[in-house]
Coordinates of C-alpha atoms and ligand atoms in Angstrom, one line a residue:
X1 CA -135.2 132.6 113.9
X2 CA -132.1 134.7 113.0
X3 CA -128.8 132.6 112.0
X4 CA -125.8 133.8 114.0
X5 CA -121.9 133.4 113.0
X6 CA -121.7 129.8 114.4
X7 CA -118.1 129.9 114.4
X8 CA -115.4 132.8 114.9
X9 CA -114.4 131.4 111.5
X10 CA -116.6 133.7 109.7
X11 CA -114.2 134.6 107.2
X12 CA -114.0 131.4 106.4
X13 CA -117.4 130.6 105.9
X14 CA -119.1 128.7 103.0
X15 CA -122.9 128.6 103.7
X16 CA -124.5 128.1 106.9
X17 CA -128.6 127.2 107.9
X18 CA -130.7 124.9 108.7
X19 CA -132.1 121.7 107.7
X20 CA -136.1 121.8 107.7
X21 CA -135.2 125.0 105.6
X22 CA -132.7 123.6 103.3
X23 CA -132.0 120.0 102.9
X24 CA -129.2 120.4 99.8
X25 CA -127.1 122.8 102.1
X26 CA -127.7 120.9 105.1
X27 CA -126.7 117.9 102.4
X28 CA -123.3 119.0 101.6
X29 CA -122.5 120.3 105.3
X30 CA -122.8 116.4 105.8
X31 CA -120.5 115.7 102.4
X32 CA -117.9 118.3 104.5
X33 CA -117.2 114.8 106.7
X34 CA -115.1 112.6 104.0
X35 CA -115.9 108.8 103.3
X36 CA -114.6 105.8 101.3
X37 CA -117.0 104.4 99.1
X38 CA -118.3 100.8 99.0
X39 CA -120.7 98.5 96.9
X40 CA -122.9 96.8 98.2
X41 CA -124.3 93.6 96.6
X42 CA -126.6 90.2 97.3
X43 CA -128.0 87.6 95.4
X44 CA -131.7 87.9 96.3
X45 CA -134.4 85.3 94.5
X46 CA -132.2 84.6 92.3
X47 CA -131.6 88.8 90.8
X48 CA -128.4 90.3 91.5
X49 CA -128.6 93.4 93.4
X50 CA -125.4 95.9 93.9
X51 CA -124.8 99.5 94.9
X52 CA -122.6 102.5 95.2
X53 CA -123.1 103.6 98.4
X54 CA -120.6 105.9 101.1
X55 CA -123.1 105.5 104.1
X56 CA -120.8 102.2 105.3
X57 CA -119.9 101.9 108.3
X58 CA -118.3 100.3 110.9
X59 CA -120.2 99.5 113.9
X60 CA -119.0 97.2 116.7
X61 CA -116.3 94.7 117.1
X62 CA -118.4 92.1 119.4
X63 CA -120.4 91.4 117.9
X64 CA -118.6 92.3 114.3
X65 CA -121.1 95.0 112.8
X66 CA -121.2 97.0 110.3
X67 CA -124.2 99.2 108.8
X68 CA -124.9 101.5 105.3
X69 CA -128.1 103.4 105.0
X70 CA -130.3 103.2 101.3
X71 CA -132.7 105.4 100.6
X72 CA -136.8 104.5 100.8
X73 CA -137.6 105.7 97.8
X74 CA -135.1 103.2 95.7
X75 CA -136.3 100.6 93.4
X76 CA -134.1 98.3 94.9
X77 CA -134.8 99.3 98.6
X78 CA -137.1 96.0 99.5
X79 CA -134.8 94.1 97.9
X80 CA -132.1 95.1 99.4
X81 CA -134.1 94.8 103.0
X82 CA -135.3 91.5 102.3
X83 CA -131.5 89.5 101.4
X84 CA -130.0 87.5 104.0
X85 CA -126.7 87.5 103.3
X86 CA -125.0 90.6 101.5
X87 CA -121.6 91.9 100.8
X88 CA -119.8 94.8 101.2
X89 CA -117.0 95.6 98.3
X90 CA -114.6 98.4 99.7
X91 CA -113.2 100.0 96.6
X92 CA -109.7 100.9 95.5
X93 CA -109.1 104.5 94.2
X94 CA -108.5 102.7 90.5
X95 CA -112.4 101.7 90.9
X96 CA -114.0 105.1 90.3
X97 CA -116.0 103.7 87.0
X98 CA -117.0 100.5 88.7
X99 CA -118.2 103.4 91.4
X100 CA -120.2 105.0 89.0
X101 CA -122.0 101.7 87.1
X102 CA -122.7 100.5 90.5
X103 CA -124.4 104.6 91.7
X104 CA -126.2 104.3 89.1
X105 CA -129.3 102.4 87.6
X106 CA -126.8 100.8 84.9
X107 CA -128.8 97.4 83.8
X108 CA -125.1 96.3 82.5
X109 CA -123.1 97.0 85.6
X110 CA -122.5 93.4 86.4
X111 CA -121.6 92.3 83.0
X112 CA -119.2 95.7 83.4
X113 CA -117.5 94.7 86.4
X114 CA -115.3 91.4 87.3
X115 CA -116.7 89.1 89.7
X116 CA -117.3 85.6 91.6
X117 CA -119.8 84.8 93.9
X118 CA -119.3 84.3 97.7
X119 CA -120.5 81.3 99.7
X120 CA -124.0 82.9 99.3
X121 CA -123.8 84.3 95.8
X122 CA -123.3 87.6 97.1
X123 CA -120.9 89.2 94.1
X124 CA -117.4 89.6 95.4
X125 CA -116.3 92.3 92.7
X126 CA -112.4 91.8 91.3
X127 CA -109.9 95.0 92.4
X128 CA -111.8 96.1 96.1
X129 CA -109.8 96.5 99.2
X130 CA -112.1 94.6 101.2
X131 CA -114.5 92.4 100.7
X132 CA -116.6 91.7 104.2
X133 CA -119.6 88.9 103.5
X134 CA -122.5 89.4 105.8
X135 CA -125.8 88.2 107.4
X136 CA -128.6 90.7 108.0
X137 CA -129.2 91.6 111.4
X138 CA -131.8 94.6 111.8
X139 CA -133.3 96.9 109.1
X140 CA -134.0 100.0 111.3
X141 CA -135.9 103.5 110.6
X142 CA -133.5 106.2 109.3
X143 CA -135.9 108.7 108.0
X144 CA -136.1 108.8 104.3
X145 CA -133.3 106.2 104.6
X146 CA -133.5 102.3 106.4
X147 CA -130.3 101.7 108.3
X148 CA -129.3 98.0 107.3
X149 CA -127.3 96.5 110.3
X150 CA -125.3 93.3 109.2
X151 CA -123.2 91.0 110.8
X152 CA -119.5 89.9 109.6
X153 CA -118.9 86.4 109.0
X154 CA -116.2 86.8 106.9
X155 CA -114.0 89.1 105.9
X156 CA -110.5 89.7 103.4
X157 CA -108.6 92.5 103.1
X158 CA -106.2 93.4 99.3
X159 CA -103.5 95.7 98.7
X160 CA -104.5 98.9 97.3
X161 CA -105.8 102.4 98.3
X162 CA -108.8 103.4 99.2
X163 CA -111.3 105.7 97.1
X164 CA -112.5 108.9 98.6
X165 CA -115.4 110.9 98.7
X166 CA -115.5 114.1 100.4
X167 CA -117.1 117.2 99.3
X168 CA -119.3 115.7 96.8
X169 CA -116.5 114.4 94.6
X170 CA -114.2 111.7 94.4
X171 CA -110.9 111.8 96.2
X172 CA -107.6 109.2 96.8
X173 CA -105.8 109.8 100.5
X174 CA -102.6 111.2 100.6
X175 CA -99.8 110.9 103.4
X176 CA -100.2 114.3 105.1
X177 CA -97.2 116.5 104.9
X178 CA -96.4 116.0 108.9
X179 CA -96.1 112.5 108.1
X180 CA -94.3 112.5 105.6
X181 CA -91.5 114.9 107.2
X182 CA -91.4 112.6 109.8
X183 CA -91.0 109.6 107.9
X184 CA -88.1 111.7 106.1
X185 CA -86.5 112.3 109.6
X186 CA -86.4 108.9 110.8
X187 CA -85.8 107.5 107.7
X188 CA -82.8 105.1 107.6
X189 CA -83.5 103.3 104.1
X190 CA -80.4 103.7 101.6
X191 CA -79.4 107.2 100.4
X192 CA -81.1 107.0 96.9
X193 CA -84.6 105.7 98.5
X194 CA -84.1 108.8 101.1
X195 CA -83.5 111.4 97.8
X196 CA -87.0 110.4 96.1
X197 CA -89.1 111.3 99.2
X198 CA -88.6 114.9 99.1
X199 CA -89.2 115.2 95.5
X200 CA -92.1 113.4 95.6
X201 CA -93.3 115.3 98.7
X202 CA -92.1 118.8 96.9
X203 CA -94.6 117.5 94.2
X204 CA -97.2 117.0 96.2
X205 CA -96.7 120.3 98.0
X206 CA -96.5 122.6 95.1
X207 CA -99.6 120.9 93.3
X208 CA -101.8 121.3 96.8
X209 CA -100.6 125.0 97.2
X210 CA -100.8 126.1 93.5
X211 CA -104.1 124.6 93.7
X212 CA -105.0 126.9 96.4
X213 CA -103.1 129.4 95.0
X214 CA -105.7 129.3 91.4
X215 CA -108.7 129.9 93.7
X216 CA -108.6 133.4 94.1
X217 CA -109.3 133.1 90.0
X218 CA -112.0 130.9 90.4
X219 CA -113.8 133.3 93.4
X220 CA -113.4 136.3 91.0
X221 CA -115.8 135.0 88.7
X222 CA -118.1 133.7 91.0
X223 CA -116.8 130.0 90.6
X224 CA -115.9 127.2 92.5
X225 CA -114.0 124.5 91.6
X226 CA -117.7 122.1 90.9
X227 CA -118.3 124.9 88.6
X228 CA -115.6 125.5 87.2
X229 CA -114.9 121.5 86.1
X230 CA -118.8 121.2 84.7
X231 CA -118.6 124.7 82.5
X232 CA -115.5 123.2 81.1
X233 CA -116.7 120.0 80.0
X234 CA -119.6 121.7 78.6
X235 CA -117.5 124.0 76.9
X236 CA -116.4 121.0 74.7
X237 CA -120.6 119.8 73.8
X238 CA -123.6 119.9 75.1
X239 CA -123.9 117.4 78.2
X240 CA -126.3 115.1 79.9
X241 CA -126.6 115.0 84.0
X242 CA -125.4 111.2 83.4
X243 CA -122.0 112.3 81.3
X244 CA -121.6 115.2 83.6
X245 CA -121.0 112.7 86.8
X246 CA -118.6 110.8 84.3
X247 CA -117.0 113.5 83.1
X248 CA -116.3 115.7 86.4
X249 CA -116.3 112.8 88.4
X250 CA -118.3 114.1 91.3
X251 CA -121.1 112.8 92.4
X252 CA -124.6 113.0 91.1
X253 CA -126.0 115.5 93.6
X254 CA -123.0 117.8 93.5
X255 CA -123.8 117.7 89.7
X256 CA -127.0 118.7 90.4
X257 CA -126.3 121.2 92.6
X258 CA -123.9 123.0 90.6
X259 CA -126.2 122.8 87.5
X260 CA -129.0 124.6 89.6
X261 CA -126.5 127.3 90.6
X262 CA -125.0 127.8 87.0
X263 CA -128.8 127.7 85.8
X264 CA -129.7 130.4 88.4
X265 CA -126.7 132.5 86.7
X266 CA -127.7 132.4 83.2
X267 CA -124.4 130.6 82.1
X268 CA -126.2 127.4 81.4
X269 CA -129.6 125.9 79.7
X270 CA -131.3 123.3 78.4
X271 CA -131.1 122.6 74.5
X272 CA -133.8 121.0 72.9
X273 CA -133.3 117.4 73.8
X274 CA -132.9 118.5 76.9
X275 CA -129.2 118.6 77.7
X276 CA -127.2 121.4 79.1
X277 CA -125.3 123.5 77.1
X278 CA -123.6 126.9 77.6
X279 CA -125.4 130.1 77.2
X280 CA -123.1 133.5 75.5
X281 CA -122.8 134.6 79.1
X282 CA -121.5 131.0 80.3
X283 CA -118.5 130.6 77.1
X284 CA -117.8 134.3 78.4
X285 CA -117.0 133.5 81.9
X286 CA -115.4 129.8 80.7
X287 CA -113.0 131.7 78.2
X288 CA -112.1 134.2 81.2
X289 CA -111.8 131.2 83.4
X290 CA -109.4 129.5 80.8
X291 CA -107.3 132.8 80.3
X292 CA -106.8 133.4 84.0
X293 CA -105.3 129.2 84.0
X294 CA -102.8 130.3 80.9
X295 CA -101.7 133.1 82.5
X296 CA -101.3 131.5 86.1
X297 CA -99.6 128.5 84.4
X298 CA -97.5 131.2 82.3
X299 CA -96.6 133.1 85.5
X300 CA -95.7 129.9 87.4
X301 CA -93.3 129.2 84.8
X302 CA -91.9 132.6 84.8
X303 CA -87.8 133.0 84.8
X304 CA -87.4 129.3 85.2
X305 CA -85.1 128.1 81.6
X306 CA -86.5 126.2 78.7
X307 CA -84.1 123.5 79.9
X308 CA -85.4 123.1 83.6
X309 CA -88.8 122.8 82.4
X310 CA -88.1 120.1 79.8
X311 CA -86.3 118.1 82.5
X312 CA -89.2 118.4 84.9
X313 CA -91.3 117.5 82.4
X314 CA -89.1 114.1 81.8
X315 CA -89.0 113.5 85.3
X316 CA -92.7 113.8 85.5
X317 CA -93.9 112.2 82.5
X318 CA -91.2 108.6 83.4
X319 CA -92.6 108.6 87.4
X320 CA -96.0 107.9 85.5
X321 CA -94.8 105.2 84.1
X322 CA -93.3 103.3 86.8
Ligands
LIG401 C1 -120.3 107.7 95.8 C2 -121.7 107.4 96.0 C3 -122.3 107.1 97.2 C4 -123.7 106.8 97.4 N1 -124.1 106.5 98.6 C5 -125.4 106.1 98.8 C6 -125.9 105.7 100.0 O1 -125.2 105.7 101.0 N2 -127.2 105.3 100.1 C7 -128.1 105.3 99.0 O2 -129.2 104.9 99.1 N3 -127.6 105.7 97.8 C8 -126.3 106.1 97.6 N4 -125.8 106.4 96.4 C9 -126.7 106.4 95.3 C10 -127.0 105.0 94.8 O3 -125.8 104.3 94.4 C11 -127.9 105.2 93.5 O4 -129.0 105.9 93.9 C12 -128.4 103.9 93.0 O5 -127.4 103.1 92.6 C13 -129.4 104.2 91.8 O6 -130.3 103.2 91.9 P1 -131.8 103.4 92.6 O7 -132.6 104.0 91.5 O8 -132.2 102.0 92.9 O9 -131.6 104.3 93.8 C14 -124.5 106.7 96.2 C15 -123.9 106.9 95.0 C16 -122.6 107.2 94.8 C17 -122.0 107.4 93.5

């Protein structure tokens, strides 16, 4: 079978194929669509059970459903299959560690993580969005997966945002640009409220296009910007697959991923206990990577005085603090 353009995008175009023939592509195609990213957790003769998981989703109103997907092969799938009652902890973009104790096979992650228990014992865990407690309804075929359809008895929503994951990595949302124009134009709030929108916006702007702006340096070399975060942190040590996910924050198969392509180009191997470290060729291509930022950064900065610069930094450094 020959692959056509599928779009008129074709510039534009990362990878394209299909799945029997590549399940990793066809595997971050899928991570193209973003989520949020939810624990799941039960009490289930009498062990706890809870994990990462951004397969969650919502299903029907009447009845309330909602359903997540775990994978066959986990240790924890039967488990997980068998509880009655099981709850679903939406997390808040401050939760990214609690994201990563729960995605992995931490033994500590409930000692780790702040909790009580719901009616059912079902962990409620301190600092999520939402907390939804639920009875199980079906446990369907998914393939490699089992679809676990529950039904919402109860649920409680918190103030916070929401954390992201879109394009194997973790994300927090952000008010689009229309919106925030908008809000800007039909703003009637006092004159000094009105004067700290556009200067947060302009921040937002600048960091979004510069960002864009960088990846022409990155495509030079053959990077990406997975790539580019996991040769840096290895540029400091040797690293685990475990400390990469921590480090980068994006998620364990992106990790993977990216190691297999940096493996496949020489700049990366495996030292003797088995962690990655950078071969001659990989420092090479992180010190070009690290002079093209300096000079960027340096060009950015270009005919702008000593003075404005402080004062931006100021600013920037006391809206942190707030
Ligand atoms: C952001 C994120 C999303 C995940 N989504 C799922 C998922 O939807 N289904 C699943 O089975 N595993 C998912 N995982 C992986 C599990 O959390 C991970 O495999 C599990 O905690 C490790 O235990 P296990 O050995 O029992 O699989 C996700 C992990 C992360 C970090």
């Amino acid at each position: 079978m020959s692959l056509t353009a599928l779009t008129s995008n074709d510039a534009r175009l990362i990878e394209q194929g299909y799945p029997d023939t590549d399940s990793r592509a066809f595997r971050r195609c899928l991570g193209q669509y973003p989520t949020g990213v939810a624990v799941i957790t039960a009490r289930h003769n009498g062990k706890l059970l809870g994990m990462a998981v951004n397969s969650f989703a919502a299903v029907s109103l009447d009845p309330p459903l909602v359903l997540w997907s775990i994978r066959r092969e986990s240790a924890r799938a039967a488990d997980f299959c068998e509880a009655e009652h099981l709850a679903v902890n939406v997390l808040s973009a401050n939760q990214v560690q609690v994201s990563q104790w729960f995605g992995s096979a931490h033994p500590d992650r409930f000692q780790m993580a702040a909790w009580e228990p719901d009616a059912h014992g079902a962990p409620l865990l301190d600092g999520a969005i939402a907390h939804l407690e639920c009875r199980r309804h079906a446990v369907l075929d998914g393939g490699d997966h089992f679809i676990l359809l529950m039904r919402v008895e109860r649920h409680a929503s918190y103030q916070g945002e929401p954390l992201l994951f879109a394009q194997g990595q973790y994300a927090v949302t952000q008010s689009h640009p229309y919106v925030l124009a908008s809000r800007e134009a039909t703003a009637t709030a006092p004159a000094s409220d009105v004067a700290v929108v556009p200067l947060l916006r302009l921040l937002s702007i600048a960091n979004q296009r510069m960002s864009a702006q960088f990846q022409q340096h990155r495509e030079a070399l053959g990077l990406n910007t997975s790539s580019t975060r996991v040769l840096n942190k290895l540029g400091v040590g040797a690293c685990s697959v475990e400390e990469l996910e921590r480090l980068t924050y994006l998620g364990h198969e992106a990790v993977e991923d990216t190691l297999a392509d940096l493996q496949a180009h020489s700049y990366i191997a495996k030292d003797a206990a088995g962690r990655f470290e950078l071969t001659r060729s990989g420092r090479d291509t992180n010190a070009a990577i690290a002079a093209r930022s300096a000079a960027f950064a340096a060009g950015k900065l270009q005919g702008l005085s000593e003075s404005d610069v402080a004062a931006a930094k100021r600013v920037l450094l006391a809206l942190q603090d707030r």
